[in-house]
N, CA, C and O atoms as a GROMACS GRO file, in nm:
protein
  588
    1MET      N    1  -0.346   0.056   3.608
    1MET     CA    2  -0.381   0.176   3.678
    1MET      C    3  -0.524   0.214   3.641
    1MET      O    4  -0.556   0.232   3.524
    2ALA      N    5  -0.609   0.227   3.742
    2ALA     CA    6  -0.750   0.262   3.719
    2ALA      C    7  -0.763   0.410   3.688
    2ALA      O    8  -0.694   0.494   3.746
    3LEU      N    9  -0.851   0.440   3.595
    3LEU     CA   10  -0.878   0.578   3.560
    3LEU      C   11  -0.975   0.640   3.658
    3LEU      O   12  -1.068   0.573   3.705
    4GLU      N   13  -0.955   0.766   3.690
    4GLU     CA   14  -1.051   0.837   3.772
    4GLU      C   15  -1.172   0.867   3.685
    4GLU      O   16  -1.159   0.912   3.571
    5LYS      N   17  -1.292   0.842   3.740
    5LYS     CA   18  -1.415   0.864   3.664
    5LYS      C   19  -1.512   0.950   3.744
    5LYS      O   20  -1.608   0.898   3.801
    6PRO      N   21  -1.487   1.079   3.750
    6PRO     CA   22  -1.576   1.165   3.829
    6PRO      C   23  -1.719   1.167   3.776
    6PRO      O   24  -1.811   1.202   3.850
    7TYR      N   25  -1.739   1.132   3.652
    7TYR     CA   26  -1.872   1.130   3.593
    7TYR      C   27  -1.960   1.018   3.645
    7TYR      O   28  -2.079   1.015   3.615
    8LYS      N   29  -1.905   0.926   3.722
    8LYS     CA   30  -1.986   0.818   3.780
    8LYS      C   31  -2.078   0.868   3.889
    8LYS      O   32  -2.164   0.794   3.937
    9ASP      N   33  -2.063   0.993   3.929
    9ASP     CA   34  -2.143   1.051   4.037
    9ASP      C   35  -2.263   1.131   3.984
    9ASP      O   36  -2.319   1.213   4.057
   10VAL      N   37  -2.302   1.109   3.860
   10VAL     CA   38  -2.417   1.178   3.802
   10VAL      C   39  -2.538   1.087   3.821
   10VAL      O   40  -2.539   0.976   3.768
   11PRO      N   41  -2.640   1.130   3.894
   11PRO     CA   42  -2.754   1.043   3.924
   11PRO      C   43  -2.834   1.009   3.799
   11PRO      O   44  -2.855   1.092   3.711
   12GLY      N   45  -2.880   0.885   3.794
   12GLY     CA   46  -2.964   0.841   3.684
   12GLY      C   47  -2.892   0.827   3.552
   12GLY      O   48  -2.956   0.820   3.447
   13THR      N   49  -2.758   0.821   3.554
   13THR     CA   50  -2.681   0.820   3.431
   13THR      C   51  -2.579   0.706   3.433
   13THR      O   52  -2.504   0.690   3.529
   14ILE      N   53  -2.577   0.629   3.325
   14ILE     CA   54  -2.471   0.531   3.304
   14ILE      C   55  -2.394   0.582   3.183
   14ILE      O   56  -2.446   0.588   3.072
   15ILE      N   57  -2.270   0.618   3.206
   15ILE     CA   58  -2.186   0.671   3.099
   15ILE      C   59  -2.130   0.555   3.018
   15ILE      O   60  -2.070   0.462   3.073
   16PHE      N   61  -2.150   0.560   2.888
   16PHE     CA   62  -2.101   0.455   2.800
   16PHE      C   63  -1.957   0.487   2.763
   16PHE      O   64  -1.929   0.546   2.658
   17ASP      N   65  -1.866   0.447   2.850
   17ASP     CA   66  -1.723   0.471   2.828
   17ASP      C   67  -1.659   0.341   2.775
   17ASP      O   68  -1.729   0.245   2.744
   18ALA      N   69  -1.527   0.341   2.767
   18ALA     CA   70  -1.457   0.224   2.713
   18ALA      C   71  -1.484   0.098   2.795
   18ALA      O   72  -1.497  -0.011   2.740
   19GLU      N   73  -1.491   0.113   2.926
   19GLU     CA   74  -1.518  -0.002   3.013
   19GLU      C   75  -1.657  -0.060   2.984
   19GLU      O   76  -1.673  -0.181   2.970
   20GLN      N   77  -1.758   0.027   2.975
   20GLN     CA   78  -1.894  -0.018   2.944
   20GLN      C   79  -1.898  -0.080   2.804
   20GLN      O   80  -1.967  -0.179   2.782
   21SER      N   81  -1.825  -0.022   2.712
   21SER     CA   82  -1.822  -0.073   2.576
   21SER      C   83  -1.769  -0.216   2.573
   21SER      O   84  -1.826  -0.302   2.505
   22ARG      N   85  -1.662  -0.241   2.645
   22ARG     CA   86  -1.606  -0.377   2.650
   22ARG      C   87  -1.705  -0.472   2.717
   22ARG      O   88  -1.726  -0.584   2.670
   23LYS      N   89  -1.763  -0.428   2.826
   23LYS     CA   90  -1.857  -0.511   2.902
   23LYS      C   91  -1.979  -0.550   2.817
   23LYS      O   92  -2.027  -0.663   2.826
   24GLY      N   93  -2.027  -0.458   2.736
   24GLY     CA   94  -2.149  -0.483   2.660
   24GLY      C   95  -2.129  -0.519   2.514
   24GLY      O   96  -2.226  -0.522   2.438
   25TYR      N   97  -2.006  -0.547   2.476
   25TYR     CA   98  -1.979  -0.569   2.333
   25TYR      C   99  -2.076  -0.668   2.270
   25TYR      O  100  -2.139  -0.636   2.169
   26TRP      N  101  -2.089  -0.788   2.326
   26TRP     CA  102  -2.173  -0.891   2.263
   26TRP      C  103  -2.321  -0.860   2.276
   26TRP      O  104  -2.399  -0.893   2.187
   27LEU      N  105  -2.361  -0.797   2.384
   27LEU     CA  106  -2.501  -0.752   2.397
   27LEU      C  107  -2.534  -0.653   2.286
   27LEU      O  108  -2.638  -0.664   2.222
   28ASN      N  109  -2.446  -0.559   2.264
   28ASN     CA  110  -2.470  -0.458   2.160
   28ASN      C  111  -2.462  -0.518   2.019
   28ASN      O  112  -2.534  -0.474   1.929
   29GLN      N  113  -2.375  -0.617   2.001
   29GLN     CA  114  -2.370  -0.686   1.871
   29GLN      C  115  -2.500  -0.762   1.845
   29GLN      O  116  -2.552  -0.761   1.734
   30PHE      N  117  -2.552  -0.828   1.950
   30PHE     CA  118  -2.682  -0.895   1.936
   30PHE      C  119  -2.788  -0.794   1.892
   30PHE      O  120  -2.864  -0.820   1.799
   31CYS      N  121  -2.791  -0.678   1.959
   31CYS     CA  122  -2.891  -0.576   1.925
   31CYS      C  123  -2.877  -0.533   1.779
   31CYS      O  124  -2.977  -0.518   1.710
   32MET      N  125  -2.755  -0.515   1.733
   32MET     CA  126  -2.734  -0.474   1.594
   32MET      C  127  -2.781  -0.582   1.496
   32MET      O  128  -2.821  -0.552   1.384
   33SER      N  129  -2.776  -0.708   1.539
   33SER     CA  130  -2.824  -0.815   1.450
   33SER      C  131  -2.972  -0.799   1.419
   33SER      O  132  -3.020  -0.848   1.317
   34LEU      N  133  -3.044  -0.730   1.508
   34LEU     CA  134  -3.188  -0.711   1.490
   34LEU      C  135  -3.220  -0.611   1.380
   34LEU      O  136  -3.337  -0.585   1.351
   35MET      N  137  -3.118  -0.554   1.318
   35MET     CA  138  -3.139  -0.466   1.204
   35MET      C  139  -3.188  -0.545   1.082
   35MET      O  140  -3.252  -0.489   0.993
   36LYS      N  141  -3.159  -0.675   1.080
   36LYS     CA  142  -3.198  -0.758   0.966
   36LYS      C  143  -3.332  -0.826   0.996
   36LYS      O  144  -3.348  -0.887   1.102
   37PRO      N  145  -3.426  -0.817   0.903
   37PRO     CA  146  -3.559  -0.876   0.925
   37PRO      C  147  -3.555  -1.025   0.959
   37PRO      O  148  -3.632  -1.072   1.044
   38GLU      N  149  -3.466  -1.099   0.895
   38GLU     CA  150  -3.460  -1.243   0.922
   38GLU      C  151  -3.413  -1.271   1.066
   38GLU      O  152  -3.457  -1.368   1.127
   39ASN      N  153  -3.326  -1.187   1.118
   39ASN     CA  154  -3.281  -1.204   1.257
   39ASN      C  155  -3.390  -1.165   1.356
   39ASN      O  156  -3.406  -1.229   1.460
   40ARG      N  157  -3.465  -1.061   1.324
   40ARG     CA  158  -3.579  -1.024   1.411
   40ARG      C  159  -3.679  -1.138   1.418
   40ARG      O  160  -3.729  -1.172   1.525
   41ALA      N  161  -3.706  -1.198   1.304
   41ALA     CA  162  -3.802  -1.310   1.300
   41ALA      C  163  -3.750  -1.428   1.382
   41ALA      O  164  -3.826  -1.490   1.456
   42ARG      N  165  -3.622  -1.460   1.368
   42ARG     CA  166  -3.564  -1.571   1.445
   42ARG      C  167  -3.568  -1.542   1.594
   42ARG      O  168  -3.601  -1.630   1.674
   43PHE      N  169  -3.537  -1.419   1.632
   43PHE     CA  170  -3.539  -1.380   1.773
   43PHE      C  171  -3.681  -1.391   1.829
   43PHE      O  172  -3.701  -1.448   1.936
   44LYS      N  173  -3.778  -1.337   1.758
   44LYS     CA  174  -3.916  -1.339   1.806
   44LYS      C  175  -3.971  -1.482   1.814
   44LYS      O  176  -4.054  -1.511   1.900
   45ALA      N  177  -3.925  -1.570   1.726
   45ALA     CA  178  -3.973  -1.708   1.725
   45ALA      C  179  -3.921  -1.788   1.845
   45ALA      O  180  -3.995  -1.864   1.906
   46GLU      N  181  -3.794  -1.769   1.877
   46GLU     CA  182  -3.731  -1.844   1.988
   46GLU      C  183  -3.626  -1.755   2.053
   46GLU      O  184  -3.506  -1.768   2.026
   47GLU      N  185  -3.673  -1.667   2.139
   47GLU     CA  186  -3.584  -1.565   2.197
   47GLU      C  187  -3.464  -1.626   2.268
   47GLU      O  188  -3.350  -1.587   2.242
   48ARG      N  189  -3.488  -1.720   2.357
   48ARG     CA  190  -3.376  -1.777   2.434
   48ARG      C  191  -3.276  -1.847   2.343
   48ARG      O  192  -3.155  -1.831   2.359
   49ALA      N  193  -3.325  -1.923   2.249
   49ALA     CA  194  -3.236  -1.995   2.157
   49ALA      C  195  -3.151  -1.896   2.077
   49ALA      O  196  -3.032  -1.918   2.057
   50TYR      N  197  -3.213  -1.788   2.032
   50TYR     CA  198  -3.137  -1.688   1.955
   50TYR      C  199  -3.032  -1.621   2.044
   50TYR      O  200  -2.918  -1.601   2.001
   51LEU      N  201  -3.071  -1.586   2.166
   51LEU     CA  202  -2.974  -1.523   2.259
   51LEU      C  203  -2.858  -1.618   2.288
   51LEU      O  204  -2.744  -1.573   2.301
   52ASP      N  205  -2.886  -1.747   2.297
   52ASP     CA  206  -2.780  -1.843   2.328
   52ASP      C  207  -2.677  -1.856   2.216
   52ASP      O  208  -2.570  -1.913   2.238
   53GLU      N  209  -2.707  -1.803   2.099
   53GLU     CA  210  -2.608  -1.802   1.990
   53GLU      C  211  -2.502  -1.693   2.010
   53GLU      O  212  -2.401  -1.691   1.940
   54TRP      N  213  -2.525  -1.605   2.107
   54TRP     CA  214  -2.434  -1.492   2.131
   54TRP      C  215  -2.358  -1.515   2.261
   54TRP      O  216  -2.416  -1.559   2.359
   55PRO      N  217  -2.228  -1.485   2.262
   55PRO     CA  218  -2.147  -1.506   2.383
   55PRO      C  219  -2.169  -1.394   2.488
   55PRO      O  220  -2.074  -1.333   2.536
   56MET      N  221  -2.296  -1.372   2.520
   56MET     CA  222  -2.332  -1.273   2.621
   56MET      C  223  -2.332  -1.341   2.758
   56MET      O  224  -2.335  -1.464   2.767
   57THR      N  225  -2.327  -1.261   2.864
   57THR     CA  226  -2.337  -1.319   2.998
   57THR      C  227  -2.482  -1.362   3.022
   57THR      O  228  -2.573  -1.315   2.954
   58GLU      N  229  -2.501  -1.450   3.117
   58GLU     CA  230  -2.637  -1.491   3.152
   58GLU      C  231  -2.718  -1.372   3.202
   58GLU      O  232  -2.837  -1.361   3.174
   59GLU      N  233  -2.653  -1.284   3.276
   59GLU     CA  234  -2.724  -1.165   3.325
   59GLU      C  235  -2.773  -1.079   3.209
   59GLU      O  236  -2.885  -1.028   3.213
   60GLN      N  237  -2.691  -1.062   3.107
   60GLN     CA  238  -2.733  -0.985   2.990
   60GLN      C  239  -2.852  -1.050   2.921
   60GLN      O  240  -2.946  -0.982   2.882
   61LYS      N  241  -2.848  -1.182   2.907
   61LYS     CA  242  -2.960  -1.253   2.844
   61LYS      C  243  -3.088  -1.235   2.926
   61LYS      O  244  -3.195  -1.213   2.870
   62GLN      N  245  -3.077  -1.246   3.058
   62GLN     CA  246  -3.194  -1.229   3.143
   62GLN      C  247  -3.250  -1.087   3.133
   62GLN      O  248  -3.371  -1.067   3.134
   63ALA      N  249  -3.162  -0.989   3.125
   63ALA     CA  250  -3.205  -0.850   3.111
   63ALA      C  251  -3.281  -0.829   2.981
   63ALA      O  252  -3.383  -0.760   2.979
   64VAL      N  253  -3.232  -0.889   2.873
   64VAL     CA  254  -3.301  -0.878   2.744
   64VAL      C  255  -3.437  -0.946   2.752
   64VAL      O  256  -3.538  -0.889   2.711
   65LEU      N  257  -3.441  -1.069   2.805
   65LEU     CA  258  -3.567  -1.142   2.814
   65LEU      C  259  -3.669  -1.066   2.899
   65LEU      O  260  -3.789  -1.071   2.872
   66ALA      N  261  -3.622  -0.996   3.002
   66ALA     CA  262  -3.710  -0.918   3.089
   66ALA      C  263  -3.749  -0.785   3.025
   66ALA      O  264  -3.839  -0.716   3.073
   67ARG      N  265  -3.680  -0.749   2.916
   67ARG     CA  266  -3.701  -0.620   2.849
   67ARG      C  267  -3.677  -0.505   2.947
   67ARG      O  268  -3.745  -0.402   2.941
   68ASP      N  269  -3.581  -0.525   3.036
   68ASP     CA  270  -3.545  -0.424   3.135
   68ASP      C  271  -3.424  -0.347   3.081
   68ASP      O  272  -3.310  -0.389   3.097
   69LEU      N  273  -3.452  -0.234   3.017
   69LEU     CA  274  -3.344  -0.159   2.951
   69LEU      C  275  -3.246  -0.100   3.051
   69LEU      O  276  -3.128  -0.085   3.020
   70ASN      N  277  -3.292  -0.064   3.171
   70ASN     CA  278  -3.198  -0.016   3.273
   70ASN      C  279  -3.100  -0.126   3.311
   70ASN      O  280  -2.980  -0.101   3.326
   71TRP      N  281  -3.149  -0.247   3.326
   71TRP     CA  282  -3.064  -0.362   3.358
   71TRP      C  283  -2.968  -0.386   3.242
   71TRP      O  284  -2.849  -0.410   3.264
   72CYS      N  285  -3.019  -0.381   3.120
   72CYS     CA  286  -2.932  -0.398   3.003
   72CYS      C  287  -2.819  -0.294   3.004
   72CYS      O  288  -2.704  -0.327   2.975
   73MET      N  289  -2.852  -0.171   3.037
   73MET     CA  290  -2.749  -0.066   3.040
   73MET      C  291  -2.646  -0.092   3.149
   73MET      O  292  -2.527  -0.069   3.129
   74ARG      N  293  -2.691  -0.140   3.264
   74ARG     CA  294  -2.595  -0.171   3.372
   74ARG      C  295  -2.498  -0.282   3.331
   74ARG      O  296  -2.387  -0.289   3.383
   75THR      N  297  -2.540  -0.368   3.238
   75THR     CA  298  -2.454  -0.477   3.194
   75THR      C  299  -2.376  -0.443   3.067
   75THR      O  300  -2.319  -0.531   3.003
   76GLY      N  301  -2.375  -0.314   3.030
   76GLY     CA  302  -2.293  -0.269   2.918
   76GLY      C  303  -2.368  -0.229   2.793
   76GLY      O  304  -2.306  -0.190   2.694
   77GLY      N  305  -2.499  -0.239   2.795
   77GLY     CA  306  -2.577  -0.201   2.678
   77GLY      C  307  -2.577  -0.050   2.657
   77GLY      O  308  -2.576   0.027   2.753
   78ASN      N  309  -2.578  -0.010   2.533
   78ASN     CA  310  -2.587   0.131   2.496
   78ASN      C  311  -2.726   0.155   2.439
   78ASN      O  312  -2.773   0.075   2.358
   79ILE      N  313  -2.791   0.262   2.478
   79ILE     CA  314  -2.930   0.286   2.438
   79ILE      C  315  -2.946   0.290   2.286
   79ILE      O  316  -3.050   0.250   2.234
   80TYR      N  317  -2.846   0.338   2.214
   80TYR     CA  318  -2.853   0.338   2.067
   80TYR      C  319  -2.876   0.196   2.016
   80TYR      O  320  -2.959   0.174   1.928
   81PHE      N  321  -2.802   0.100   2.070
   81PHE     CA  322  -2.815  -0.039   2.028
   81PHE      C  323  -2.940  -0.103   2.088
   81PHE      O  324  -3.011  -0.176   2.019
   82LEU      N  325  -2.967  -0.075   2.215
   82LEU     CA  326  -3.082  -0.135   2.283
   82LEU      C  327  -3.214  -0.094   2.220
   82LEU      O  328  -3.313  -0.166   2.231
   83ALA      N  329  -3.217   0.020   2.154
   83ALA     CA  330  -3.339   0.064   2.087
   83ALA      C  331  -3.386  -0.038   1.984
   83ALA      O  332  -3.505  -0.043   1.952
   84LYS      N  333  -3.296  -0.118   1.932
   84LYS     CA  334  -3.334  -0.219   1.833
   84LYS      C  335  -3.425  -0.326   1.895
   84LYS      O  336  -3.509  -0.383   1.826
   85ILE      N  337  -3.409  -0.353   2.025
   85ILE     CA  338  -3.497  -0.449   2.093
   85ILE      C  339  -3.638  -0.392   2.097
   85ILE      O  340  -3.734  -0.461   2.062
   86GLY      N  341  -3.651  -0.268   2.139
   86GLY     CA  342  -3.783  -0.205   2.144
   86GLY      C  343  -3.847  -0.199   2.007
   86GLY      O  344  -3.967  -0.224   1.993
   87SER      N  345  -3.770  -0.164   1.908
   87SER     CA  346  -3.822  -0.158   1.772
   87SER      C  347  -3.871  -0.295   1.726
   87SER      O  348  -3.974  -0.306   1.660
   88THR      N  349  -3.797  -0.399   1.762
   88THR     CA  350  -3.837  -0.536   1.729
   88THR      C  351  -3.972  -0.569   1.794
   88THR      O  352  -4.052  -0.644   1.739
   89ASP      N  353  -3.995  -0.513   1.912
   89ASP     CA  354  -4.121  -0.535   1.984
   89ASP      C  355  -4.230  -0.438   1.941
   89ASP      O  356  -4.341  -0.441   1.995
   90GLY      N  357  -4.200  -0.351   1.844
   90GLY     CA  358  -4.300  -0.257   1.795
   90GLY      C  359  -4.319  -0.135   1.883
   90GLY      O  360  -4.423  -0.070   1.877
   91LYS      N  361  -4.219  -0.103   1.965
   91LYS     CA  362  -4.228   0.012   2.054
   91LYS      C  363  -4.151   0.132   1.996
   91LYS      O  364  -4.049   0.116   1.929
   92SER      N  365  -4.202   0.250   2.024
   92SER     CA  366  -4.131   0.372   1.986
   92SER      C  367  -4.021   0.397   2.088
   92SER      O  368  -4.022   0.341   2.197
   93PHE      N  369  -3.927   0.482   2.050
   93PHE     CA  370  -3.822   0.518   2.146
   93PHE      C  371  -3.883   0.588   2.266
   93PHE      O  372  -3.837   0.570   2.379
   94GLN      N  373  -3.984   0.668   2.244
   94GLN     CA  374  -4.051   0.739   2.353
   94GLN      C  375  -4.112   0.639   2.452
   94GLN      O  376  -4.105   0.661   2.573
   95GLN      N  377  -4.172   0.532   2.404
   95GLN     CA  378  -4.227   0.429   2.492
   95GLN      C  379  -4.116   0.362   2.572
   95GLN      O  380  -4.130   0.339   2.692
   96MET      N  381  -4.005   0.331   2.504
   96MET     CA  382  -3.894   0.265   2.573
   96MET      C  383  -3.833   0.355   2.679
   96MET      O  384  -3.809   0.311   2.791
   97ALA      N  385  -3.810   0.480   2.644
   97ALA     CA  386  -3.749   0.573   2.740
   97ALA      C  387  -3.841   0.593   2.859
   97ALA      O  388  -3.795   0.599   2.973
   98GLY      N  389  -3.970   0.604   2.835
   98GLY     CA  390  -4.065   0.616   2.944
   98GLY      C  391  -4.059   0.496   3.037
   98GLY      O  392  -4.067   0.511   3.159
   99SER      N  393  -4.045   0.377   2.980
   99SER     CA  394  -4.040   0.254   3.062
   99SER      C  395  -3.917   0.254   3.153
   99SER      O  396  -3.918   0.190   3.258
  100MET      N  397  -3.812   0.324   3.114
  100MET     CA  398  -3.690   0.327   3.192
  100MET      C  399  -3.702   0.421   3.313
  100MET      O  400  -3.620   0.414   3.405
  101THR      N  401  -3.802   0.507   3.312
  101THR     CA  402  -3.819   0.605   3.420
  101THR      C  403  -3.936   0.573   3.510
  101THR      O  404  -3.949   0.632   3.618
  102GLY      N  405  -4.022   0.480   3.468
  102GLY     CA  406  -4.144   0.454   3.540
  102GLY      C  407  -4.258   0.544   3.497
  102GLY      O  408  -4.367   0.540   3.553
  103MET      N  409  -4.231   0.626   3.396
  103MET     CA  410  -4.333   0.717   3.346
  103MET      C  411  -4.413   0.650   3.235
  103MET      O  412  -4.364   0.559   3.168
  104THR      N  413  -4.536   0.696   3.217
  104THR     CA  414  -4.611   0.654   3.100
  104THR      C  415  -4.549   0.724   2.979
  104THR      O  416  -4.469   0.816   2.993
  105GLU      N  417  -4.587   0.679   2.861
  105GLU     CA  418  -4.538   0.743   2.740
  105GLU      C  419  -4.575   0.892   2.740
  105GLU      O  420  -4.495   0.977   2.702
  106GLU      N  421  -4.698   0.922   2.783
  106GLU     CA  422  -4.744   1.061   2.784
  106GLU      C  423  -4.667   1.146   2.885
  106GLU      O  424  -4.630   1.260   2.856
  107GLU      N  425  -4.642   1.090   3.004
  107GLU     CA  426  -4.566   1.164   3.105
  107GLU      C  427  -4.424   1.192   3.056
  107GLU      O  428  -4.372   1.302   3.074
  108TYR      N  429  -4.362   1.093   2.994
  108TYR     CA  430  -4.226   1.112   2.943
  108TYR      C  431  -4.226   1.218   2.833
  108TYR      O  432  -4.141   1.307   2.832
  109ARG      N  433  -4.321   1.208   2.739
  109ARG     CA  434  -4.332   1.306   2.631
  109ARG      C  435  -4.347   1.446   2.688
  109ARG      O  436  -4.278   1.539   2.646
  110ASP      N  437  -4.438   1.462   2.785
  110ASP     CA  438  -4.462   1.593   2.843
  110ASP      C  439  -4.337   1.647   2.912
  110ASP      O  440  -4.306   1.766   2.901
  111MET      N  441  -4.265   1.560   2.983
  111MET     CA  442  -4.141   1.603   3.048
  111MET      C  443  -4.042   1.655   2.944
  111MET      O  444  -3.981   1.760   2.964
  112MET      N  445  -4.026   1.582   2.834
  112MET     CA  446  -3.930   1.622   2.732
  112MET      C  447  -3.975   1.750   2.661
  112MET      O  448  -3.892   1.836   2.632
  113ILE      N  449  -4.104   1.763   2.632
  113ILE     CA  450  -4.155   1.886   2.569
  113ILE      C  451  -4.130   2.007   2.658
  113ILE      O  452  -4.105   2.117   2.609
  114ASN      N  453  -4.136   1.985   2.790
  114ASN     CA  454  -4.115   2.093   2.885
  114ASN      C  455  -3.968   2.113   2.921
  114ASN      O  456  -3.938   2.180   3.020
  115GLY      N  457  -3.878   2.056   2.844
  115GLY     CA  458  -3.735   2.081   2.863
  115GLY      C  459  -3.658   1.972   2.934
  115GLY      O  460  -3.540   1.990   2.962
  116GLY      N  461  -3.722   1.860   2.964
  116GLY     CA  462  -3.652   1.749   3.030
  116GLY      C  463  -3.637   1.773   3.179
  116GLY      O  464  -3.701   1.862   3.236
  117ARG      N  465  -3.554   1.694   3.240
  117ARG     CA  466  -3.530   1.709   3.384
  117ARG      C  467  -3.444   1.831   3.409
  117ARG      O  468  -3.355   1.865   3.331
  118SER      N  469  -3.472   1.895   3.520
  118SER     CA  470  -3.390   2.008   3.562
  118SER      C  471  -3.256   1.956   3.614
  118SER      O  472  -3.249   1.848   3.673
  119ALA      N  473  -3.153   2.033   3.591
  119ALA     CA  474  -3.022   1.998   3.648
  119ALA      C  475  -3.020   2.026   3.798
  119ALA      O  476  -2.936   1.973   3.870
  120GLU      N  477  -3.112   2.112   3.844
  120GLU     CA  478  -3.116   2.145   3.987
  120GLU      C  479  -3.142   2.021   4.070
  120GLU      O  480  -3.241   1.951   4.049
  121GLY      N  481  -3.053   1.993   4.164
  121GLY     CA  482  -3.067   1.877   4.250
  121GLY      C  483  -3.026   1.746   4.186
  121GLY      O  484  -3.040   1.640   4.247
  122ASN      N  485  -2.976   1.752   4.064
  122ASN     CA  486  -2.940   1.631   3.992
  122ASN      C  487  -2.797   1.631   3.940
  122ASN      O  488  -2.763   1.555   3.849
  123ARG      N  489  -2.714   1.716   3.996
  123ARG     CA  490  -2.575   1.722   3.948
  123ARG      C  491  -2.487   1.613   4.009
  123ARG      O  492  -2.393   1.565   3.945
  124TYR      N  493  -2.518   1.575   4.133
  124TYR     CA  494  -2.438   1.475   4.204
  124TYR      C  495  -2.530   1.384   4.282
  124TYR      O  496  -2.636   1.426   4.328
  125ILE      N  497  -2.490   1.259   4.298
  125ILE     CA  498  -2.566   1.167   4.381
  125ILE      C  499  -2.567   1.221   4.524
  125ILE      O  500  -2.464   1.262   4.578
  126GLY      N  501  -2.685   1.220   4.584
  126GLY     CA  502  -2.698   1.268   4.721
  126GLY      C  503  -2.777   1.398   4.730
  126GLY      O  504  -2.817   1.438   4.839
  127GLU      N  505  -2.799   1.464   4.616
  127GLU     CA  506  -2.883   1.584   4.617
  127GLU      C  507  -3.029   1.537   4.621
  127GLU      O  508  -3.055   1.418   4.641
  128ASP      N  509  -3.124   1.628   4.602
  128ASP     CA  510  -3.264   1.590   4.617
  128ASP      C  511  -3.345   1.610   4.490
  128ASP      O  512  -3.466   1.634   4.498
  129GLY      N  513  -3.283   1.601   4.372
  129GLY     CA  514  -3.356   1.619   4.246
  129GLY      C  515  -3.434   1.495   4.206
  129GLY      O  516  -3.422   1.390   4.268
  130ASP      N  517  -3.516   1.509   4.103
  130ASP     CA  518  -3.604   1.400   4.062
  130ASP      C  519  -3.532   1.283   3.997
  130ASP      O  520  -3.592   1.176   3.983
  131ALA      N  521  -3.407   1.297   3.956
  131ALA     CA  522  -3.332   1.185   3.898
  131ALA      C  523  -3.258   1.104   4.004
  131ALA      O  524  -3.195   1.004   3.972
  132GLN      N  525  -3.264   1.147   4.128
  132GLN     CA  526  -3.193   1.078   4.236
  132GLN      C  527  -3.254   0.940   4.263
  132GLN      O  528  -3.375   0.922   4.249
  133PRO      N  529  -3.171   0.844   4.302
  133PRO     CA  530  -3.221   0.707   4.324
  133PRO      C  531  -3.339   0.699   4.422
  133PRO      O  532  -3.427   0.616   4.404
  134HIS      N  533  -3.340   0.784   4.523
  134HIS     CA  534  -3.449   0.775   4.621
  134HIS      C  535  -3.581   0.832   4.568
  134HIS      O  536  -3.682   0.827   4.638
  135HIS      N  537  -3.581   0.885   4.447
  135HIS     CA  538  -3.704   0.934   4.383
  135HIS      C  539  -3.746   0.844   4.267
  135HIS      O  540  -3.829   0.885   4.186
  136GLN      N  541  -3.691   0.724   4.258
  136GLN     CA  542  -3.722   0.635   4.145
  136GLN      C  543  -3.812   0.521   4.191
  136GLN      O  544  -3.805   0.485   4.309
  137PRO      N  545  -3.893   0.462   4.107
  137PRO     CA  546  -3.924   0.511   3.974
  137PRO      C  547  -4.016   0.633   3.980
  137PRO      O  548  -4.078   0.660   4.083
  138GLN      N  549  -4.024   0.704   3.870
  138GLN     CA  550  -4.108   0.822   3.860
  138GLN      C  551  -4.236   0.787   3.786
  138GLN      O  552  -4.247   0.681   3.724
  139GLY      N  553  -4.332   0.878   3.793
  139GLY     CA  554  -4.452   0.865   3.711
  139GLY      C  555  -4.551   0.763   3.759
  139GLY      O  556  -4.523   0.682   3.847
  140SER      N  557  -4.669   0.768   3.701
  140SER     CA  558  -4.777   0.680   3.742
  140SER      C  559  -4.750   0.535   3.704
  140SER      O  560  -4.793   0.445   3.775
  141ALA      N  561  -4.680   0.511   3.593
  141ALA     CA  562  -4.648   0.373   3.553
  141ALA      C  563  -4.555   0.309   3.655
  141ALA      O  564  -4.571   0.191   3.686
  142GLY      N  565  -4.460   0.384   3.708
  142GLY     CA  566  -4.369   0.332   3.810
  142GLY      C  567  -4.438   0.303   3.941
  142GLY      O  568  -4.402   0.208   4.011
  143LYS      N  569  -4.535   0.383   3.974
  143LYS     CA  570  -4.609   0.363   4.100
  143LYS      C  571  -4.694   0.237   4.093
  143LYS      O  572  -4.708   0.168   4.194
  144THR      N  573  -4.751   0.205   3.976
  144THR     CA  574  -4.831   0.084   3.965
  144THR      C  575  -4.743  -0.039   3.959
  144THR      O  576  -4.785  -0.147   4.002
  145GLN      N  577  -4.620  -0.026   3.907
  145GLN     CA  578  -4.530  -0.141   3.902
  145GLN      C  579  -4.484  -0.180   4.041
  145GLN      O  580  -4.472  -0.299   4.072
  146GLY      N  581  -4.458  -0.081   4.125
  146GLY     CA  582  -4.405  -0.108   4.258
  146GLY      C  583  -4.514  -0.140   4.359
  146GLY      O  584  -4.483  -0.183   4.471
  147ALA      N  585  -4.640  -0.122   4.324
  147ALA     CA  586  -4.750  -0.143   4.418
  147ALA      C  587  -4.783  -0.290   4.434
  147ALA      O  588  -4.874  -0.325   4.510
   0.00000   0.00000   0.00000
């Protein structure tokens, strides 16, 4: 029996529920392995070979290699664990979060300092708020990526 998930209708949000947890288990375990310096060094030396040691899906491996955190999240990754990839690459969490929105680090910082995204227009998919799919990516970094 499938569970009703009304929270799936929140724009710009992937809820890390039990289903996502199962889907991303090995991806998240790989990320946790990056807590150890020797594993970070092995990963940076031969990324694909290190990923192939983990029973992740090919899509998950491609998402990691692309450093596409939104893609990683769609395949079951949790941002807490995925942050270890960015840290391994020498990025701050602010840089990583900005990359997920199409914003520069400065634009993302300014948005958060000013209270984050408004809930207005962003409560349900189909409204007209800035987190809606038809307004993505945001920021100047997103505009240069799509150009």
